[in-house]
GROMACS .gro file of C-alpha atoms in nm:
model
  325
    1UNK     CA    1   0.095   2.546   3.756
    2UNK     CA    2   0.408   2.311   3.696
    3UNK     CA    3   0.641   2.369   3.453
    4UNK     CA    4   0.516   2.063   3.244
    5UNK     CA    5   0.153   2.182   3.272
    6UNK     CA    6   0.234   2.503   3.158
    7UNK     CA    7   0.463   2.371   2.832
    8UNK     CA    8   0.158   2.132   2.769
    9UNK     CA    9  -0.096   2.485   2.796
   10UNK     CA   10  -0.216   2.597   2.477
   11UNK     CA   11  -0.065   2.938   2.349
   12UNK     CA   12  -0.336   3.231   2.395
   13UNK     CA   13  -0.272   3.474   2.137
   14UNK     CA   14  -0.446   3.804   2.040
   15UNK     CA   15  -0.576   3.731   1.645
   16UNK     CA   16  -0.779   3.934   1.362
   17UNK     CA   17  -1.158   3.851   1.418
   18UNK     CA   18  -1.295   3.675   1.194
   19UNK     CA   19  -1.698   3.595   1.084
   20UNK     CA   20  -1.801   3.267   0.878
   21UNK     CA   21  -1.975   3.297   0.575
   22UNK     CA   22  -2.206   3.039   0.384
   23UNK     CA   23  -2.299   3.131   0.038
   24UNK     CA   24  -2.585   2.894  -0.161
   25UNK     CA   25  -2.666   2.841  -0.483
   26UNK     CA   26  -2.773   2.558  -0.721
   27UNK     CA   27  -2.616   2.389  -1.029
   28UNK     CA   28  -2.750   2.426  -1.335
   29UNK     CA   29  -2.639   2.351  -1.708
   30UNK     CA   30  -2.325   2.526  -1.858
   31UNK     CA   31  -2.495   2.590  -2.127
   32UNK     CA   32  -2.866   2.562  -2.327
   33UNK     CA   33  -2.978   2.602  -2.655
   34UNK     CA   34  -3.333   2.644  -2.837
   35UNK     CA   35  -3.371   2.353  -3.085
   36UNK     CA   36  -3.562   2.471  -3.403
   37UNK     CA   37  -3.680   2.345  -3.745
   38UNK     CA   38  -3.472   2.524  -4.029
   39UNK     CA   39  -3.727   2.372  -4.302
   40UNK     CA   40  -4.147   2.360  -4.300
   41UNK     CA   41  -4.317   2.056  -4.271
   42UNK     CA   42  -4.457   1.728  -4.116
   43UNK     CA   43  -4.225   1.576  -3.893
   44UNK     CA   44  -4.223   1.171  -3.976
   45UNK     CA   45  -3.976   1.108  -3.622
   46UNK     CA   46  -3.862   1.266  -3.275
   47UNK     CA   47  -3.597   1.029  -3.120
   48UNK     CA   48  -3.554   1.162  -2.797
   49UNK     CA   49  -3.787   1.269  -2.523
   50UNK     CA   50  -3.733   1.486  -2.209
   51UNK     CA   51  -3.410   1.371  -2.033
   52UNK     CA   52  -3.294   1.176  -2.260
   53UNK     CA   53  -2.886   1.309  -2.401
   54UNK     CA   54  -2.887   1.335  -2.779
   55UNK     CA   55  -2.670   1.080  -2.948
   56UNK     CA   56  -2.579   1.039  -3.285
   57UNK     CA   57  -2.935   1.055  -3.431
   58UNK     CA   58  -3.071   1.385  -3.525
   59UNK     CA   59  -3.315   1.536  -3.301
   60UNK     CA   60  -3.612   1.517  -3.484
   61UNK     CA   61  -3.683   1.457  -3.885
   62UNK     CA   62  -3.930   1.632  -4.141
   63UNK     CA   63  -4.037   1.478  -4.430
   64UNK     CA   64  -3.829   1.527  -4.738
   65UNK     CA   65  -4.067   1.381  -4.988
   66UNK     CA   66  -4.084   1.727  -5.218
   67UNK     CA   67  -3.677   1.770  -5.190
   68UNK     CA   68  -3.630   1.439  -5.287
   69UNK     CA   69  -3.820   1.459  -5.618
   70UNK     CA   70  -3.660   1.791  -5.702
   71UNK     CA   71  -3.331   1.607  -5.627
   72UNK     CA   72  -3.392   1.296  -5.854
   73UNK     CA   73  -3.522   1.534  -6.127
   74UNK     CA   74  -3.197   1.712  -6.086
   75UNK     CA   75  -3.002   1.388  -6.152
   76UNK     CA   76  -3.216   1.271  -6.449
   77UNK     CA   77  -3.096   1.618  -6.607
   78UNK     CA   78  -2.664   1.603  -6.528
   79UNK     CA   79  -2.740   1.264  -6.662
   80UNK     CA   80  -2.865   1.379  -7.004
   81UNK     CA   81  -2.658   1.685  -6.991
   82UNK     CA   82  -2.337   1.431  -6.974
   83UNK     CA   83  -2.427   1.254  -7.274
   84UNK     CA   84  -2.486   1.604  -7.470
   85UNK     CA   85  -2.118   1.667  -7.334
   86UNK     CA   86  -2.000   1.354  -7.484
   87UNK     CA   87  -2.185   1.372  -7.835
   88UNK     CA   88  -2.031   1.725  -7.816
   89UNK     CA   89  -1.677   1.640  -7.792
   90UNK     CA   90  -1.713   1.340  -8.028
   91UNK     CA   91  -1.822   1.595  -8.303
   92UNK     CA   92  -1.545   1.832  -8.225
   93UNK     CA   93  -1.264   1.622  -8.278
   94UNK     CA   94  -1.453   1.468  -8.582
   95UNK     CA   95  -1.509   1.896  -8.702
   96UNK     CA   96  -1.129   1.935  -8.570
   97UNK     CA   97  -1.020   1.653  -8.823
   98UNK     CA   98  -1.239   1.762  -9.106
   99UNK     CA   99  -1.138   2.134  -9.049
  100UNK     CA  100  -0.776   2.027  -9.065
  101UNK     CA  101  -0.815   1.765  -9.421
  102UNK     CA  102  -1.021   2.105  -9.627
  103UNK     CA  103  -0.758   2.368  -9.468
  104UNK     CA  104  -0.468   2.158  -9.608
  105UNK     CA  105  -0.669   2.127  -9.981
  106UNK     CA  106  -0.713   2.548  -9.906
  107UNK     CA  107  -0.375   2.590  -9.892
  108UNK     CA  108  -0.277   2.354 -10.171
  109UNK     CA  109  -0.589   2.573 -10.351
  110UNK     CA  110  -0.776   2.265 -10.430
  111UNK     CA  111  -1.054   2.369 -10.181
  112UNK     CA  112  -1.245   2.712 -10.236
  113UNK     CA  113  -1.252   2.963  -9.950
  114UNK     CA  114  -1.630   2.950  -9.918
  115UNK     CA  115  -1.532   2.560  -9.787
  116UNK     CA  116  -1.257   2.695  -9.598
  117UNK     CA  117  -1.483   2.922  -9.406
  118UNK     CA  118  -1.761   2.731  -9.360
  119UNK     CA  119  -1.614   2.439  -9.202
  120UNK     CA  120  -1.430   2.675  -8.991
  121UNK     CA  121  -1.769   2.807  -8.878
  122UNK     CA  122  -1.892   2.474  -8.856
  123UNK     CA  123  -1.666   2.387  -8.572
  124UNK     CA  124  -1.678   2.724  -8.385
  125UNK     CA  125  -2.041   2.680  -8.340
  126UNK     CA  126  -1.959   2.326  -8.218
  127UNK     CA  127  -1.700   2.462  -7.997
  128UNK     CA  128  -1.988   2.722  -7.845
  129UNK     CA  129  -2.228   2.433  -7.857
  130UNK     CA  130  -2.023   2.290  -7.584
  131UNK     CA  131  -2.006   2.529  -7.403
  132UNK     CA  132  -2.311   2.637  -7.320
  133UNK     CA  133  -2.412   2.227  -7.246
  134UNK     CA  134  -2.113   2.271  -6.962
  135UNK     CA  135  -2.260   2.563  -6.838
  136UNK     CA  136  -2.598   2.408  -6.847
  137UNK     CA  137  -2.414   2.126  -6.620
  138UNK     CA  138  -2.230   2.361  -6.382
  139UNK     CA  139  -2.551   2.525  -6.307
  140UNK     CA  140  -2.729   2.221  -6.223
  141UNK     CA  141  -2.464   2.100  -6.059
  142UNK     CA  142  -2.444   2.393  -5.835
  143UNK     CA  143  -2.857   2.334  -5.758
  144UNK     CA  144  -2.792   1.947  -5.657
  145UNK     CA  145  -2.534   2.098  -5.387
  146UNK     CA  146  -2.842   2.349  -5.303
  147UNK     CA  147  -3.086   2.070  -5.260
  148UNK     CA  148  -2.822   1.831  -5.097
  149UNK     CA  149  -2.810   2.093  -4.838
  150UNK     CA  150  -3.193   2.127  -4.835
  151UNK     CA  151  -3.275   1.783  -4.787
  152UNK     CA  152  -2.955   1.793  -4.500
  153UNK     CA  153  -3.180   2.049  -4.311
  154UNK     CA  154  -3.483   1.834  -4.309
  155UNK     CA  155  -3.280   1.637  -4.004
  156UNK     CA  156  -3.293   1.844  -3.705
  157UNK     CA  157  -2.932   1.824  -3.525
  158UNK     CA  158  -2.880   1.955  -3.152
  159UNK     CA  159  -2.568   1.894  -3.007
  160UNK     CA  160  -2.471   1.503  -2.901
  161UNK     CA  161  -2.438   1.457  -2.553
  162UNK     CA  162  -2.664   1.713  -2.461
  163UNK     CA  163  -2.996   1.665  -2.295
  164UNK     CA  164  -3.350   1.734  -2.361
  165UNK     CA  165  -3.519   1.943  -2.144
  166UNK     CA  166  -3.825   2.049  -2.328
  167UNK     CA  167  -4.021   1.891  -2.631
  168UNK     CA  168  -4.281   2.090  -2.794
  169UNK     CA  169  -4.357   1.823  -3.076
  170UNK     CA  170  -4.489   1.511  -3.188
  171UNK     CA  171  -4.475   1.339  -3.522
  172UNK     CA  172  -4.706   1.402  -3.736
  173UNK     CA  173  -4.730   1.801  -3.663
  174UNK     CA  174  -4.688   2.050  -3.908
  175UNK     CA  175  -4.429   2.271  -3.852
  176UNK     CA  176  -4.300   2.604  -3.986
  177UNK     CA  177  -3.920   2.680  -4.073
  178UNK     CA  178  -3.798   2.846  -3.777
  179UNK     CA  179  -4.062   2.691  -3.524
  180UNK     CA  180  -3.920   2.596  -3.166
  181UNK     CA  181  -3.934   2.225  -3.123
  182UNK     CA  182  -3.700   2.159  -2.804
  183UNK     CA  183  -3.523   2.299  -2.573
  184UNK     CA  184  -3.151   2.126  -2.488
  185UNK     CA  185  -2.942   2.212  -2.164
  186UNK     CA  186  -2.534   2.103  -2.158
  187UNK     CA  187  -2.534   1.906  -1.784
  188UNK     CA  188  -2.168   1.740  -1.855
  189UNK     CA  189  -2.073   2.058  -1.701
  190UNK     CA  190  -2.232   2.215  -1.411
  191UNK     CA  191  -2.219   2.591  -1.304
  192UNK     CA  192  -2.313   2.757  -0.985
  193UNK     CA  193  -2.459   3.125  -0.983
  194UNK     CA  194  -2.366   3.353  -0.651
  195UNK     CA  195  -2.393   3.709  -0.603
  196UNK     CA  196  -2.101   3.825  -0.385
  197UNK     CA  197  -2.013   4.128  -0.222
  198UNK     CA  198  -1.639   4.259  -0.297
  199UNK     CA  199  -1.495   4.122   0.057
  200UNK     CA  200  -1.642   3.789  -0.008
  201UNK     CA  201  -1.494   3.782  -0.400
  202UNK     CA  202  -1.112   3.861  -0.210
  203UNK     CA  203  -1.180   3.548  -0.014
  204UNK     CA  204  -1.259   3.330  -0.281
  205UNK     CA  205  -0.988   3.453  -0.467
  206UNK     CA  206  -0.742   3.323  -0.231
  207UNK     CA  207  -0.818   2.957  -0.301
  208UNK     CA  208  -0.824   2.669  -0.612
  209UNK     CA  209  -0.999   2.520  -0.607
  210UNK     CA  210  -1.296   2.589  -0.330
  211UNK     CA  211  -1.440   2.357  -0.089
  212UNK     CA  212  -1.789   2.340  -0.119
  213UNK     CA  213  -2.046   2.067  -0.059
  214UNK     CA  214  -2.308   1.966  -0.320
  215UNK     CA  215  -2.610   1.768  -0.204
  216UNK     CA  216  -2.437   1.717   0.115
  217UNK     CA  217  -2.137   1.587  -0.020
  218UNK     CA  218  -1.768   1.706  -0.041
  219UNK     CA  219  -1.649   1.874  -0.363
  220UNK     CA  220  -1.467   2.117  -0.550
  221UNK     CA  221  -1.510   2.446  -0.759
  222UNK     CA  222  -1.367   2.703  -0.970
  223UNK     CA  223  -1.467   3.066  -1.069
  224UNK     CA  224  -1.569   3.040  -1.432
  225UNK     CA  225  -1.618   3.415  -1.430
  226UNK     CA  226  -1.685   3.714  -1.298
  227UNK     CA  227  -1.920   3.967  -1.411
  228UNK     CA  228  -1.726   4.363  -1.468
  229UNK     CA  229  -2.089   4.543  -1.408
  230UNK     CA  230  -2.198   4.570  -1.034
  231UNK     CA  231  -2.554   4.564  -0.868
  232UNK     CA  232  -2.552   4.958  -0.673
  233UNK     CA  233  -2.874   4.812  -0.519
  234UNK     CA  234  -2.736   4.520  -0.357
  235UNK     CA  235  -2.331   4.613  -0.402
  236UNK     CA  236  -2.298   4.281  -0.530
  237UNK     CA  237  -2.144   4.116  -0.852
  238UNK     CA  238  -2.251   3.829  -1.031
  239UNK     CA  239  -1.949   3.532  -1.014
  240UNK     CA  240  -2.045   3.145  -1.168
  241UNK     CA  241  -1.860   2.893  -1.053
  242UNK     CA  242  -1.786   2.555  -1.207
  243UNK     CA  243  -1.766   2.241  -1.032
  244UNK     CA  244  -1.467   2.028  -1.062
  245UNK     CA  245  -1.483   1.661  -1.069
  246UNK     CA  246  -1.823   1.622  -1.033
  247UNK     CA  247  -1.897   1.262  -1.005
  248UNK     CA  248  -2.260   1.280  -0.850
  249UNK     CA  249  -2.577   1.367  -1.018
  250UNK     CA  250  -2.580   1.558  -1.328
  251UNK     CA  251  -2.852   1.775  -1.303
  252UNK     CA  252  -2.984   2.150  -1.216
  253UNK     CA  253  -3.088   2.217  -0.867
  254UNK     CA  254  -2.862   2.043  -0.639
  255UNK     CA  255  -2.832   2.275  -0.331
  256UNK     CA  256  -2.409   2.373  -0.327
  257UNK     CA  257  -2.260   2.555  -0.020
  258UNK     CA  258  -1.981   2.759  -0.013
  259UNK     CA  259  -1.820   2.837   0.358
  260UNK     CA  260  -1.612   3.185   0.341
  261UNK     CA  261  -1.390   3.344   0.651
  262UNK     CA  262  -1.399   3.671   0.625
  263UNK     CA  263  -1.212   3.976   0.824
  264UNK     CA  264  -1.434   4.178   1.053
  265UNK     CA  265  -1.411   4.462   1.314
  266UNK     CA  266  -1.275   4.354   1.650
  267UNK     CA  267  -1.014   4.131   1.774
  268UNK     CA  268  -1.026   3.756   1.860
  269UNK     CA  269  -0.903   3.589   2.194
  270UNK     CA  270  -0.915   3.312   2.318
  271UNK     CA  271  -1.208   3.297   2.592
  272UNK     CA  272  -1.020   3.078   2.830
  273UNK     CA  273  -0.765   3.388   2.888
  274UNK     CA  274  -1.093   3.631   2.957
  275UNK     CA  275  -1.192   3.671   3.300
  276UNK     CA  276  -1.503   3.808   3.364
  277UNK     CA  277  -1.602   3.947   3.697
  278UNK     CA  278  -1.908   4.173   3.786
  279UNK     CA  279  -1.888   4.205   3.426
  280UNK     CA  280  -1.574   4.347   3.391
  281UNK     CA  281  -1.393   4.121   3.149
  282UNK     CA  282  -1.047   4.152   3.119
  283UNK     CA  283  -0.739   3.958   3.005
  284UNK     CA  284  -0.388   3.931   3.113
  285UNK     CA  285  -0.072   4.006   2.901
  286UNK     CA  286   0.186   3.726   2.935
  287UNK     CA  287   0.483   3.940   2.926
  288UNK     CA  288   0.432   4.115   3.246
  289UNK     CA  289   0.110   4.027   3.379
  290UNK     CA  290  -0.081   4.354   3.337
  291UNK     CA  291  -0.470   4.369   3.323
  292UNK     CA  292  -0.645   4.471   2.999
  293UNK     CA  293  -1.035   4.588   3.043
  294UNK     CA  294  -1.191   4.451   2.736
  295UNK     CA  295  -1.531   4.477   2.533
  296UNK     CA  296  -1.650   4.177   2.452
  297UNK     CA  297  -1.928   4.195   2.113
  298UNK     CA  298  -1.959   3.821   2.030
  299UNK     CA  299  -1.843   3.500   2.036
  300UNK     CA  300  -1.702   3.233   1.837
  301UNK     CA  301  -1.644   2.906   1.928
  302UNK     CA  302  -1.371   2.867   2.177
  303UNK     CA  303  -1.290   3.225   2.127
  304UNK     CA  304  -1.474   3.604   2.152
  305UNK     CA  305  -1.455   3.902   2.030
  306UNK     CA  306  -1.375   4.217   2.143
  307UNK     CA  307  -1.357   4.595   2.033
  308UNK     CA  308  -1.045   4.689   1.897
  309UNK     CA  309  -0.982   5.000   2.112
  310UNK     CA  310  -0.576   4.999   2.104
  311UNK     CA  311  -0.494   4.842   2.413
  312UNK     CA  312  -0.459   4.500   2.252
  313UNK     CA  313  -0.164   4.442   1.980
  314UNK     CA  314  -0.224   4.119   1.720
  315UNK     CA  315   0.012   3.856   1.813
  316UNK     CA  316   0.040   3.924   2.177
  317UNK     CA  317   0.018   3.660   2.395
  318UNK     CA  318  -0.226   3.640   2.691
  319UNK     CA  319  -0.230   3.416   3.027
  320UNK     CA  320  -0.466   3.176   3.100
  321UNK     CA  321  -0.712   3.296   3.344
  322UNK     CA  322  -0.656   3.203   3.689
  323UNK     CA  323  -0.981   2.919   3.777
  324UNK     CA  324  -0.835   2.711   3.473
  325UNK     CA  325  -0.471   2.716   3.576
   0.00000   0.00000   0.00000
């Protein structure tokens, strides 16, 4: 071999063996949420079906007829209650007035005491009188704000932007408070489930993002998290990961691969430094030419691997064998 051939030659070097991996899984929503009814009775509209995303309607609505009346009845009542507080405070200051005219004839002793007192009473009890009106109106006040919120429940909300993935009603059903109508699923974001063994978790540690394909195509993930408790069973852990700008479909069950080198027993060299005759492979140190038996237990490509039984250092560099020179 010339000089140039040789400098051209690929270096043969003695590596760690290593084993590909391919873990699968399929998306599925970050997140999903039961949709139920808070309040009992016949729903008048459901605005979205199966697969549709919620938007800034409510979910479904139930009839508010009975809420409504007790609201307007509610109404009709601060109404006359703010008139009593008016008619109240006009007499006061009238009684305030009138008090103040017989307590100056009192004091000049042109009024008798009995008048004194008595208009004194007169606007305590107008004074009281008030009162209770106001806290007539701050009850009833505090019972609109119930039935505000009441009627507010009649519209069924579920988060905007989320989609429906089951519907269990129809208008015109009766329905109880508390009653299941839907079932809505978060797909802006999609996760991947895996079960991992603890060599396979170290090697997806040591990149961010990950390669992985989804539906066949190139993309990108993140571990989302990692679950503490471990399987004894299996001696795996659960891990989700989260797929990073995701541009294709936005669904559950698109197939995603994940492809993993991991360490394994053995050595790997190249197979064009192995010579193998009457099946006694061996390979040839570079430094000084001497002959190293090897056992060869699989193969890899353009390389193989072979027992680590000490002979063999990682790093060392190997010739080529002698047909391909």
């Amino acid at each position: 071999m010339t000089p140039a051939a040789s400098a051209d030659a690929p270096r043969l070097t003695v590596r760690p063996a290593t084993q590909a991996v391919t873990l699968s899984g399929y998306t599925r929503a970050r997140a999903a949420l039961p949709v139920a009814a808070e309040m009992g009775g016949r729903v008048l509209a459901v605005h979205y079906d199966v697969g549709q995303a919620i938007g800034d309607k409510p979910f479904a609505r139930i009839d508010p007829t009975f809420v409504d009346f007790q609201i307007e009845q509610v109404k009709r009542q601060l109404e006359r209650l703010d008139v009593a507080l008016e008619r109240h405070v006009s007499r006061i200051g009238f009684l305030e007035k009138e008090f103040e005219r017989i307590d100056a004839l009192y004091r000049d002793e042109v009024a008798p005491l009995s008048r004194w007192e008595a208009a004194g009473e007169e606007l305590a009890q107008a004074r009281l009188e008030l009162r209770g009106v106001a806290a007539e109106r701050n009850a009833l006040a505090v019972q609109q704000r119930e039935l505000a919120e009441r009627r507010r429940r009649h519209d069924v909300p579920a988060p905007e932007g989320w989609v429906v993935v089951a519907r269990r009603v129809e208008p015109g059903e009766m329905v109880a408070a508390g009653a299941p109508l839907a079932r809505v699923a978060d797909f802006r974001t999609l996760v991947v489930p895996l079960f991992v063994t603890e060599q396979e978790l170290a090697a997806m540690g040591e990149r961010d993002p990950l390669p992985v394909t989804v539906a066949g195509r190139p993309g990108r993930a993140r571990i989302n998290w990692i679950n503490p408790d471990f399987d004894e069973q299996t001696r795996k852990s659960a891990v989700e990961l989260v797929l990073v700008g995701h541009d294709g479909e936005a669904r559950g069950g698109l197939p995603v691969r994940l492809e993993l080198t991991l360490p394994t027993r053995g050595l790997r060299v190249p197979r064009a430094a192995v010579t193998d005759r009457y099946d006694n492979p061996y390979v040839r140190l570079a430094p000084d030419g001497r002959m190293v038996p090897v056992f060869v237990t699989g193969e890899d490509g353009t390389d193989l691997i072979v027992a680590d039984e000490g002979l063999l250092e990682i790093g060392t560099s190997l010739k080529l064998r002698p047909e391909d020179r």
